[in-house]
Short mmCIF file of C-alpha atoms in Angstrom, two decimals:
data_model
loop_
_atom_site.label_atom_id
_atom_site.label_comp_id
_atom_site.label_asym_id
_atom_site.label_seq_id
_atom_site.Cartn_x
_atom_site.Cartn_y
_atom_site.Cartn_z
CA MET A 1476 -30.57 -41.05 39.88
CA LYS A 1477 -26.89 -40.93 40.77
CA ILE A 1478 -25.85 -42.82 37.79
CA ARG A 1479 -27.80 -40.48 35.62
CA ILE A 1480 -26.18 -37.36 37.09
CA VAL A 1481 -22.61 -39.13 36.73
CA GLY A 1482 -23.52 -40.09 33.27
CA GLN A 1483 -24.81 -36.54 32.40
CA TRP A 1484 -21.38 -35.16 34.01
CA ASN A 1485 -19.10 -37.50 31.72
CA THR A 1486 -20.92 -36.24 28.66
CA ILE A 1487 -20.52 -32.66 29.34
CA ILE A 1488 -16.61 -33.45 30.22
CA LYS A 1489 -16.17 -35.43 26.82
CA ARG A 1490 -17.92 -32.35 24.79
CA PHE A 1491 -15.81 -29.75 26.80
CA GLU A 1492 -12.73 -32.04 25.82
CA LYS A 1493 -13.95 -32.21 22.03
CA TYR A 1494 -14.66 -28.37 21.95
CA ARG A 1495 -11.30 -27.54 24.07
CA VAL A 1496 -9.17 -27.96 21.15
CA TYR A 1497 -11.20 -26.20 18.58
CA LEU A 1498 -11.25 -23.28 21.22
CA LYS A 1499 -7.31 -23.53 21.91
CA SER A 1500 -6.71 -23.62 17.93
CA SER A 1501 -9.32 -20.74 17.58
CA VAL A 1502 -7.45 -18.75 20.09
CA LEU A 1503 -4.13 -19.20 18.46
CA TYR A 1504 -5.24 -18.89 14.98
CA LEU A 1505 -7.48 -15.45 15.56
CA GLY A 1506 -5.11 -14.24 18.26
CA SER A 1507 -1.86 -14.59 16.03
CA SER A 1508 -3.80 -12.97 13.25
CA VAL A 1509 -5.35 -10.33 15.25
CA LEU A 1510 -1.98 -9.58 16.87
CA SER A 1511 -0.21 -9.34 13.34
CA ALA A 1512 -2.96 -7.27 12.24
CA ALA A 1513 -2.61 -4.89 15.25
CA ILE A 1514 1.05 -4.58 14.64
CA SER A 1515 0.17 -3.56 10.96
CA ILE A 1516 -2.23 -1.15 12.45
CA ALA A 1517 0.40 0.20 15.07
CA ILE A 1518 2.58 1.22 12.25
CA ASN A 1519 0.42 2.43 9.86
CA PRO A 1520 0.33 6.11 10.96
CA LEU A 1521 4.22 6.05 10.53
CA MET A 1522 3.76 4.41 7.06
CA ALA A 1523 0.99 7.37 6.15
CA LYS A 1524 3.35 10.09 7.27
CA ASN A 1525 6.02 8.75 5.22
CA LEU A 1526 4.42 7.19 1.87
CA SER A 1527 2.78 9.89 -0.28
CA PRO A 1528 -0.39 9.32 -2.52
CA GLU A 1529 1.98 8.28 -5.66
CA ASP A 1530 3.66 6.00 -3.28
CA TYR A 1531 0.61 4.14 -2.34
CA ALA A 1532 -0.79 4.52 -5.88
CA ILE A 1533 2.50 2.44 -7.26
CA ILE A 1534 2.12 0.00 -4.43
CA GLY A 1535 -1.50 -0.70 -4.75
CA TYR A 1536 -1.11 -0.99 -8.71
CA PHE A 1537 1.88 -3.52 -8.75
CA THR A 1538 0.24 -5.60 -5.76
CA SER A 1539 -2.93 -6.04 -7.57
CA PHE A 1540 -1.26 -8.06 -10.32
CA GLN A 1541 -0.31 -10.51 -7.66
CA LEU A 1542 -3.92 -11.81 -7.86
CA LEU A 1543 -3.40 -12.51 -11.46
CA LEU A 1544 0.19 -14.05 -10.45
CA LEU A 1545 -0.80 -16.18 -7.70
CA PRO A 1546 -2.68 -18.91 -9.65
CA LEU A 1547 -0.23 -18.72 -12.40
CA LEU A 1548 3.03 -19.33 -9.89
CA ASN A 1549 1.36 -22.07 -7.81
CA PHE A 1550 -1.24 -23.69 -9.95
CA ASN A 1551 -3.49 -24.42 -7.05
CA LEU A 1552 -1.32 -27.35 -6.11
CA ILE A 1553 -1.36 -26.82 -2.44
CA THR A 1554 -5.24 -26.86 -2.81
CA TYR A 1555 -5.01 -30.29 -4.37
CA TYR A 1556 -2.73 -31.34 -1.18
CA LEU A 1557 -5.48 -30.01 1.30
CA ARG A 1558 -8.31 -31.42 -0.26
CA ASN A 1559 -7.16 -34.62 -0.46
CA TYR A 1560 -5.28 -34.95 2.81
CA TYR A 1561 -7.97 -36.91 4.56
CA LYS A 1562 -8.23 -39.12 1.45
CA ILE A 1563 -4.38 -39.99 1.30
CA PRO A 1564 -3.09 -42.94 3.23
CA ASP A 1565 -0.67 -41.99 6.00
CA GLU A 1566 2.13 -43.96 4.41
CA ARG A 1567 1.72 -41.82 1.24
CA ARG A 1568 1.24 -38.44 2.59
CA THR A 1569 5.10 -37.66 2.81
CA ILE A 1570 5.39 -38.75 -1.06
CA VAL A 1571 2.54 -36.35 -1.88
CA ALA A 1572 3.42 -33.64 0.31
CA ASP A 1573 7.26 -33.48 -1.44
CA THR A 1574 5.87 -34.05 -4.71
CA ILE A 1575 3.74 -30.88 -4.45
CA LEU A 1576 6.68 -28.68 -2.81
CA ILE A 1577 9.09 -29.65 -5.60
CA SER A 1578 6.61 -29.08 -8.47
CA SER A 1579 5.82 -25.74 -6.73
CA LEU A 1580 9.53 -24.85 -6.62
CA ILE A 1581 10.38 -25.53 -10.21
CA TYR A 1582 6.95 -24.73 -12.00
CA GLY A 1583 7.05 -21.50 -9.89
CA ILE A 1584 10.23 -20.24 -10.99
CA PHE A 1585 9.60 -20.83 -14.55
CA SER A 1586 6.23 -19.15 -14.44
CA LEU A 1587 7.53 -16.13 -12.62
CA VAL A 1588 10.43 -15.57 -15.54
CA VAL A 1589 7.63 -15.77 -18.30
CA SER A 1590 5.06 -13.52 -16.23
CA LEU A 1591 7.63 -10.91 -15.97
CA PHE A 1592 8.73 -11.22 -19.66
CA LEU A 1593 5.02 -10.91 -20.60
CA PHE A 1594 4.18 -7.96 -18.14
CA SER A 1595 7.23 -6.06 -19.48
CA ILE A 1596 5.44 -6.25 -23.01
CA TYR A 1597 2.17 -4.98 -21.61
CA PHE A 1598 3.39 -2.14 -19.94
CA LYS A 1599 5.24 -0.85 -23.08
CA ILE A 1600 2.00 -1.44 -25.19
CA SER A 1601 -0.07 0.19 -22.50
CA LYS A 1602 2.53 3.01 -21.93
CA ILE A 1603 1.87 2.83 -18.09
CA SER A 1604 3.30 5.95 -16.28
CA PHE A 1605 4.97 3.87 -13.63
CA ASP A 1606 8.46 2.21 -13.94
CA PHE A 1607 8.16 -1.58 -14.73
CA TYR A 1608 11.69 -2.14 -13.32
CA PRO A 1609 12.45 -2.44 -10.32
CA PHE A 1610 8.91 -2.30 -8.98
CA ALA A 1611 7.55 -5.32 -10.96
CA LEU A 1612 10.24 -7.72 -9.73
CA VAL A 1613 9.95 -6.72 -6.19
CA ALA A 1614 6.40 -6.83 -6.20
CA PHE A 1615 6.12 -9.98 -7.94
CA LEU A 1616 8.69 -12.26 -6.31
CA PRO A 1617 7.14 -12.67 -3.03
CA VAL A 1618 4.24 -14.37 -4.71
CA LEU A 1619 6.62 -17.28 -5.64
CA LEU A 1620 8.34 -17.33 -2.21
CA ASN A 1621 4.99 -17.39 -0.38
CA ASN A 1622 3.91 -20.59 -1.70
CA PHE A 1623 6.29 -22.38 0.61
CA ILE A 1624 5.13 -20.41 3.52
CA ASN A 1625 1.47 -21.21 2.73
CA PHE A 1626 2.22 -24.80 2.23
CA TYR A 1627 4.08 -24.70 5.74
CA LEU A 1628 1.09 -23.04 7.15
CA VAL A 1629 -1.47 -25.48 5.66
CA ASN A 1630 0.34 -28.37 7.17
CA CYS A 1631 0.15 -26.62 10.44
CA ARG A 1632 -3.82 -26.51 10.18
CA LEU A 1633 -4.07 -30.05 8.69
CA LYS A 1634 -1.83 -31.44 11.98
CA ARG A 1635 -3.46 -29.19 14.39
CA GLU A 1636 -0.26 -27.55 15.28
CA ALA A 1637 -1.82 -23.97 15.93
CA SER A 1638 1.09 -22.76 18.06
CA ASN A 1639 3.39 -23.34 15.25
CA TYR A 1640 1.17 -21.55 13.01
CA ALA A 1641 0.97 -18.63 15.56
CA LYS A 1642 4.68 -18.21 16.05
CA LEU A 1643 5.30 -17.86 12.28
CA ASN A 1644 2.31 -15.55 11.86
CA ILE A 1645 3.41 -13.13 14.68
CA THR A 1646 7.45 -13.47 14.10
CA ASN A 1647 6.53 -12.69 10.58
CA SER A 1648 4.73 -9.54 11.14
CA VAL A 1649 7.18 -8.26 13.70
CA LEU A 1650 10.10 -8.73 11.19
CA LEU A 1651 7.91 -7.04 8.45
CA ALA A 1652 6.81 -4.11 10.77
CA THR A 1653 10.56 -3.61 12.00
CA ILE A 1654 11.95 -3.79 8.45
CA SER A 1655 9.36 -1.43 7.04
CA ILE A 1656 9.95 1.14 9.65
CA VAL A 1657 13.91 1.00 8.66
CA LEU A 1658 13.43 1.29 5.06
CA VAL A 1659 10.38 3.72 4.88
CA VAL A 1660 10.72 5.89 7.83
CA TYR A 1661 14.36 5.78 8.65
CA PHE A 1662 15.97 5.79 4.98
CA LYS A 1663 12.71 7.38 3.21
CA LEU A 1664 12.79 4.92 0.49
CA GLY A 1665 9.29 5.50 -0.16
CA ALA A 1666 7.25 2.45 -2.27
CA ILE A 1667 10.25 0.65 -3.38
CA GLY A 1668 11.04 0.55 0.27
CA LYS A 1669 7.93 -0.91 1.27
CA LEU A 1670 7.59 -3.52 -1.17
CA ASN A 1671 11.31 -4.38 -0.39
CA SER A 1672 10.23 -4.97 3.25
CA VAL A 1673 7.81 -7.71 2.19
CA LEU A 1674 10.48 -9.20 -0.24
CA ILE A 1675 13.20 -9.56 2.31
CA VAL A 1676 10.86 -11.21 4.91
CA SER A 1677 9.49 -13.29 2.19
CA LEU A 1678 12.95 -14.66 1.48
CA PHE A 1679 13.80 -15.43 4.87
CA TYR A 1680 10.57 -17.16 5.63
CA SER A 1681 10.09 -19.04 2.54
CA ALA A 1682 13.64 -20.73 3.01
CA TYR A 1683 12.76 -21.71 6.33
CA CYS A 1684 9.31 -23.07 5.46
CA PHE A 1685 10.74 -24.83 2.48
CA VAL A 1686 13.40 -26.89 4.63
CA LYS A 1687 10.93 -27.64 7.47
CA SER A 1688 8.19 -28.94 5.09
CA LEU A 1689 10.43 -31.05 2.64
CA ASN A 1690 10.78 -34.79 4.16
CA LYS A 1691 13.23 -35.85 1.35
CA TRP A 1692 13.74 -35.03 -2.50
CA GLN A 1693 11.31 -37.64 -3.59
CA PHE A 1694 8.76 -37.22 -6.57
CA ASP A 1695 6.04 -39.13 -8.04
CA PHE A 1696 4.81 -38.25 -11.52
CA SER A 1697 1.32 -39.92 -10.85
CA VAL A 1698 0.58 -37.53 -7.86
CA LEU A 1699 1.71 -34.56 -10.25
CA LYS A 1700 -0.54 -35.77 -13.00
CA ASP A 1701 -3.33 -36.31 -10.78
CA ALA A 1702 -2.94 -32.94 -9.06
CA ILE A 1703 -2.62 -31.20 -12.19
CA LYS A 1704 -6.03 -32.84 -13.42
CA PHE A 1705 -7.68 -31.51 -10.41
CA SER A 1706 -5.94 -28.03 -10.18
CA TYR A 1707 -6.16 -26.74 -14.06
CA PRO A 1708 -9.99 -25.95 -13.75
CA LEU A 1709 -9.22 -23.98 -10.27
CA THR A 1710 -6.12 -22.08 -11.71
CA LEU A 1711 -8.29 -21.17 -14.97
CA SER A 1712 -10.82 -19.81 -12.38
CA ALA A 1713 -8.52 -18.24 -9.91
CA LEU A 1714 -7.06 -16.09 -13.05
CA LEU A 1715 -10.55 -14.64 -13.58
CA TRP A 1716 -10.39 -13.69 -9.96
CA TYR A 1717 -8.14 -10.56 -11.03
CA PHE A 1718 -10.99 -9.30 -12.81
CA PHE A 1719 -13.05 -8.91 -9.61
CA THR A 1720 -10.40 -7.52 -7.12
CA GLY A 1721 -7.36 -6.37 -9.07
CA TYR A 1722 -8.64 -4.94 -12.51
CA ASP A 1723 -10.30 -1.98 -10.78
CA ARG A 1724 -6.84 -0.68 -10.34
CA ALA A 1725 -6.07 -1.16 -14.00
CA LEU A 1726 -8.92 0.54 -15.15
CA LEU A 1727 -8.47 3.39 -12.45
CA VAL A 1728 -4.81 4.34 -13.67
CA GLY A 1729 -6.22 5.06 -17.06
CA LEU A 1730 -7.92 8.21 -15.16
CA ASN A 1731 -4.50 9.65 -14.70
CA ASP A 1732 -5.30 10.72 -11.16
CA ASN A 1733 -2.50 9.34 -9.09
CA ASN A 1734 -3.58 11.28 -5.98
CA THR A 1735 -7.10 9.92 -5.68
CA LEU A 1736 -5.69 6.18 -6.86
CA GLY A 1737 -3.48 6.38 -3.66
CA ILE A 1738 -6.40 7.65 -1.27
CA TYR A 1739 -8.63 4.63 -3.00
CA ASN A 1740 -5.77 2.20 -2.28
CA VAL A 1741 -5.23 3.61 1.43
CA GLY A 1742 -9.09 2.65 1.92
CA LEU A 1743 -8.70 -0.64 0.59
CA GLN A 1744 -5.25 -1.25 2.47
CA ILE A 1745 -7.21 -0.24 5.80
CA ALA A 1746 -10.33 -2.26 4.77
CA SER A 1747 -8.41 -5.46 3.97
CA ILE A 1748 -6.97 -5.61 7.69
CA LEU A 1749 -10.46 -6.60 8.53
CA THR A 1750 -10.18 -9.72 6.45
CA VAL A 1751 -7.91 -11.32 8.88
CA PHE A 1752 -10.97 -12.39 11.00
CA TYR A 1753 -12.25 -14.27 8.20
CA THR A 1754 -9.04 -15.83 7.26
CA ALA A 1755 -8.53 -16.60 11.03
CA ILE A 1756 -11.84 -18.20 11.77
CA SER A 1757 -12.17 -20.02 8.28
CA GLN A 1758 -8.32 -21.62 8.75
CA THR A 1759 -9.62 -22.69 12.27
CA PHE A 1760 -12.75 -24.78 10.71
CA GLU A 1761 -11.15 -25.47 7.16
CA PRO A 1762 -10.17 -29.10 7.82
CA ASP A 1763 -13.60 -29.54 9.69
CA ILE A 1764 -15.38 -28.25 6.53
CA TYR A 1765 -13.46 -30.78 4.22
CA LYS A 1766 -14.13 -33.59 6.48
CA ALA A 1767 -17.86 -32.52 6.72
CA ILE A 1768 -17.95 -32.58 3.12
CA ALA A 1769 -16.42 -35.93 2.82
CA GLU A 1770 -18.68 -37.48 5.26
CA ASN A 1771 -21.58 -35.72 3.37
CA ASN A 1772 -22.82 -33.98 6.65
CA ASN A 1773 -24.66 -30.78 5.63
CA ASN A 1774 -25.95 -29.94 8.88
CA LYS A 1775 -22.96 -29.57 10.16
CA LEU A 1776 -21.67 -27.68 7.18
CA ILE A 1777 -24.41 -24.99 7.56
CA LYS A 1778 -23.55 -24.47 11.17
CA LEU A 1779 -19.92 -24.06 10.48
CA PHE A 1780 -20.73 -21.43 7.42
CA SER A 1781 -23.12 -19.53 9.90
CA ALA A 1782 -20.62 -19.31 12.39
CA ILE A 1783 -17.66 -18.24 10.07
CA ILE A 1784 -20.02 -15.66 7.94
CA GLY A 1785 -21.40 -14.17 11.19
CA ILE A 1786 -17.99 -13.64 13.18
CA ASN A 1787 -16.70 -12.11 9.86
CA ALA A 1788 -19.70 -9.54 9.66
CA ILE A 1789 -19.43 -8.43 13.10
CA PRO A 1790 -16.19 -6.48 13.03
CA ASN A 1791 -16.80 -4.95 9.61
CA ILE A 1792 -19.87 -3.51 10.46
CA LEU A 1793 -18.66 -2.07 13.62
CA PHE A 1794 -15.71 -0.53 11.28
CA ILE A 1795 -18.11 0.86 8.94
CA VAL A 1796 -19.80 2.77 11.72
CA PHE A 1797 -16.43 4.19 13.21
CA ALA A 1798 -14.66 4.51 10.19
CA PRO A 1799 -14.14 8.24 10.15
CA LEU A 1800 -12.36 7.83 13.86
CA VAL A 1801 -10.51 4.77 12.81
CA ILE A 1802 -9.23 6.38 9.77
CA GLY A 1803 -7.86 9.51 11.38
CA LEU A 1804 -6.21 7.11 13.94
CA LEU A 1805 -4.22 4.95 11.31
CA THR A 1806 -3.59 7.55 8.91
CA ALA A 1807 -2.28 10.54 11.51
CA ASN A 1808 -5.53 12.23 9.89
CA ARG A 1809 -3.51 12.62 6.70
CA TYR A 1810 -5.87 10.14 4.50
CA LEU A 1811 -9.39 11.01 5.90
CA GLU A 1812 -10.48 11.17 2.30
CA SER A 1813 -10.07 7.45 2.29
CA THR A 1814 -12.97 6.63 4.78
CA ILE A 1815 -15.60 6.21 2.07
CA PHE A 1816 -13.72 3.59 0.20
CA ALA A 1817 -12.83 2.05 3.45
CA GLN A 1818 -16.40 1.51 4.43
CA ILE A 1819 -17.43 0.44 0.96
CA PHE A 1820 -14.47 -2.24 1.04
CA ALA A 1821 -15.53 -3.39 4.26
CA LEU A 1822 -18.89 -4.00 2.92
CA ARG A 1823 -17.06 -6.09 0.05
CA ASN A 1824 -15.43 -8.35 2.79
CA ILE A 1825 -19.06 -9.34 3.84
CA THR A 1826 -20.07 -10.20 0.26
CA MET A 1827 -16.81 -11.62 -0.24
CA SER A 1828 -16.96 -14.03 2.71
CA PHE A 1829 -20.22 -15.50 1.20
CA TYR A 1830 -18.55 -16.23 -2.00
CA TYR A 1831 -15.61 -17.92 -0.39
CA MET A 1832 -17.46 -20.28 1.57
CA ALA A 1833 -19.34 -21.28 -1.54
CA ILE A 1834 -16.00 -21.77 -3.31
CA MET A 1835 -14.90 -24.11 -0.60
CA VAL A 1836 -18.00 -26.19 -0.93
CA VAL A 1837 -17.46 -26.49 -4.51
CA VAL A 1838 -13.87 -27.46 -4.08
CA GLY A 1839 -14.46 -29.93 -1.46
CA TYR A 1840 -17.27 -31.64 -3.31
CA GLY A 1841 -14.70 -31.85 -6.34
CA TYR A 1842 -17.00 -29.53 -8.88
CA THR A 1843 -13.98 -27.69 -10.00
CA LYS A 1844 -14.91 -27.49 -13.75
CA GLN A 1845 -18.41 -26.29 -12.68
CA GLU A 1846 -16.94 -23.52 -10.55
CA PHE A 1847 -14.70 -22.20 -13.43
CA ILE A 1848 -17.56 -22.53 -15.68
CA ILE A 1849 -19.74 -20.22 -13.43
CA ARG A 1850 -17.09 -17.60 -12.85
CA LEU A 1851 -16.50 -17.60 -16.36
CA SER A 1852 -20.01 -16.97 -17.60
CA ALA A 1853 -19.85 -14.09 -15.00
CA THR A 1854 -16.44 -12.50 -15.81
CA ILE A 1855 -17.52 -10.80 -19.05
CA PRO A 1856 -20.67 -9.37 -17.46
CA ILE A 1857 -18.82 -8.25 -14.61
CA ILE A 1858 -16.41 -6.43 -16.68
CA VAL A 1859 -18.42 -4.46 -18.64
CA PHE A 1860 -20.52 -3.68 -15.29
CA MET A 1861 -17.11 -2.57 -13.60
CA LYS A 1862 -15.87 -0.52 -16.75
CA SER A 1863 -19.41 1.17 -16.79
CA LEU A 1864 -19.40 1.94 -12.98
CA VAL A 1865 -15.68 3.42 -13.61
CA ASN A 1866 -16.81 5.51 -16.43
CA ASN A 1867 -19.59 6.97 -14.82
CA TYR A 1868 -18.62 7.19 -11.00
CA THR A 1869 -14.89 6.82 -11.40
CA PHE A 1870 -13.46 5.62 -7.91
CA TYR A 1871 -16.62 4.97 -6.06
CA GLY A 1872 -17.90 3.00 -8.95
CA ALA A 1873 -14.75 0.85 -9.10
CA ALA A 1874 -15.27 -0.02 -5.29
CA TRP A 1875 -19.14 -0.64 -5.44
CA SER A 1876 -18.42 -2.91 -8.45
CA GLN A 1877 -16.54 -5.49 -6.09
CA VAL A 1878 -19.34 -5.61 -3.61
CA ILE A 1879 -21.95 -6.20 -6.15
CA ALA A 1880 -19.83 -8.72 -8.00
CA PHE A 1881 -19.18 -10.93 -5.02
CA LEU A 1882 -22.62 -11.15 -4.05
CA VAL A 1883 -23.73 -12.02 -7.49
CA LEU A 1884 -21.06 -14.67 -7.74
CA ALA A 1885 -22.18 -16.15 -4.33
CA ILE A 1886 -25.63 -16.59 -5.01
CA LEU A 1887 -25.08 -18.07 -8.38
CA LEU A 1888 -22.77 -20.68 -6.69
CA TYR A 1889 -25.10 -21.14 -3.94
CA ILE A 1890 -28.07 -21.97 -6.29
CA TYR A 1891 -25.84 -24.47 -8.15
CA ILE A 1892 -24.82 -26.15 -5.00
CA HIS A 1893 -28.28 -26.54 -3.72
CA PHE A 1894 -29.75 -28.35 -7.00
CA LYS A 1895 -26.61 -30.15 -7.47
CA LEU A 1896 -27.22 -31.73 -3.87
CA ILE A 1897 -30.72 -31.97 -4.31
CA LYS A 1898 -29.94 -34.08 -7.46
CA GLN A 1899 -27.04 -35.94 -5.75
CA ASN A 1900 -29.88 -37.05 -2.66
CA LEU A 1901 -32.36 -37.99 -5.09
CA LEU A 1902 -29.91 -40.43 -7.02
CA GLN A 1903 -29.03 -41.92 -3.75
CA ASN A 1904 -32.67 -42.43 -2.80
CA VAL A 1905 -33.33 -44.30 -6.08
CA LYS A 1906 -30.23 -46.50 -5.52
#
């Protein structure tokens, strides 16, 4: 009896030690992300008092193109590194990491120059009322710089260095808030001040993260070749992402109502703060998800997905209920009209989490081409659907189109995953 009790106690201790690592990581990931969000929330009333609806319209419009630029400037090379980390021998990891980092720098600079040139032509042809320069340069450059910050943070998660992740997250948020207050509140620079604050912080931290992440100036073309082969379907697929979360602003600019567009962007911005919960919890378990996929442990995957989606849904649902009060506090009662938009986008956060989880599984199993085909087949119907909703219901139609689009995409991907895994299991049984 005594031996059994001792054995059970040892089992409990082992389980506690196993989950203590996850608990500590979760606290640091979620804690730092929540604190960063809290800092953003704390200064939001100051931003709302000093940014006009037109300022919010400009910020929202130009930052919406970041979704289109992101895959163009990073080619999903970091995703290749993340997906293959556990498959790479220890002695090869530094070579692979340096190759990805150097490739991201050279390719990113070239792509940024080309992108700015093409966007300038688009602005002239479309006769956009906003000035292309300096807004485009200031809004687009951080996309390139953030690649190096993201690479550093990915390594922190893979190596279970949650404390380094938390330190960077928190100091980044503090510095961003400080510079934003100086440029927007003190110097009254409006939209350009807000965009410049992001650029300044990105310049500082990207330089730090690049130096910290680079081991040597070593390069392996075979790694780059393999990375491109893996990443190009993801990049093509990511380009289509713009039509699900950024194209709405391009359509709404055509309505020539910058005041409502600014209010729409305020609601989107506030609801987007809530994505911190999904980001923190998914990043905590991201390495475990890829590991479970590598081990073909479907039961563990289901448990991880249920936890991530459930935790993400709770704060979004609470926000929807208390949105009028929250919006009043965060905007100093200046942008109460944005409440309905914020509620719709909070619901979108939930449907988007279903889609993100499906994407992670598809990438983990290496079905990148299939994911691209599914997203491509859904893009044109969703563009038509979004245009129809905008034409008939203007800004409300644009917001609801995103909720529905992500739900449809998630369902399609889960159906594909279900039948693909069934087929895979049948083949294994035959063997």
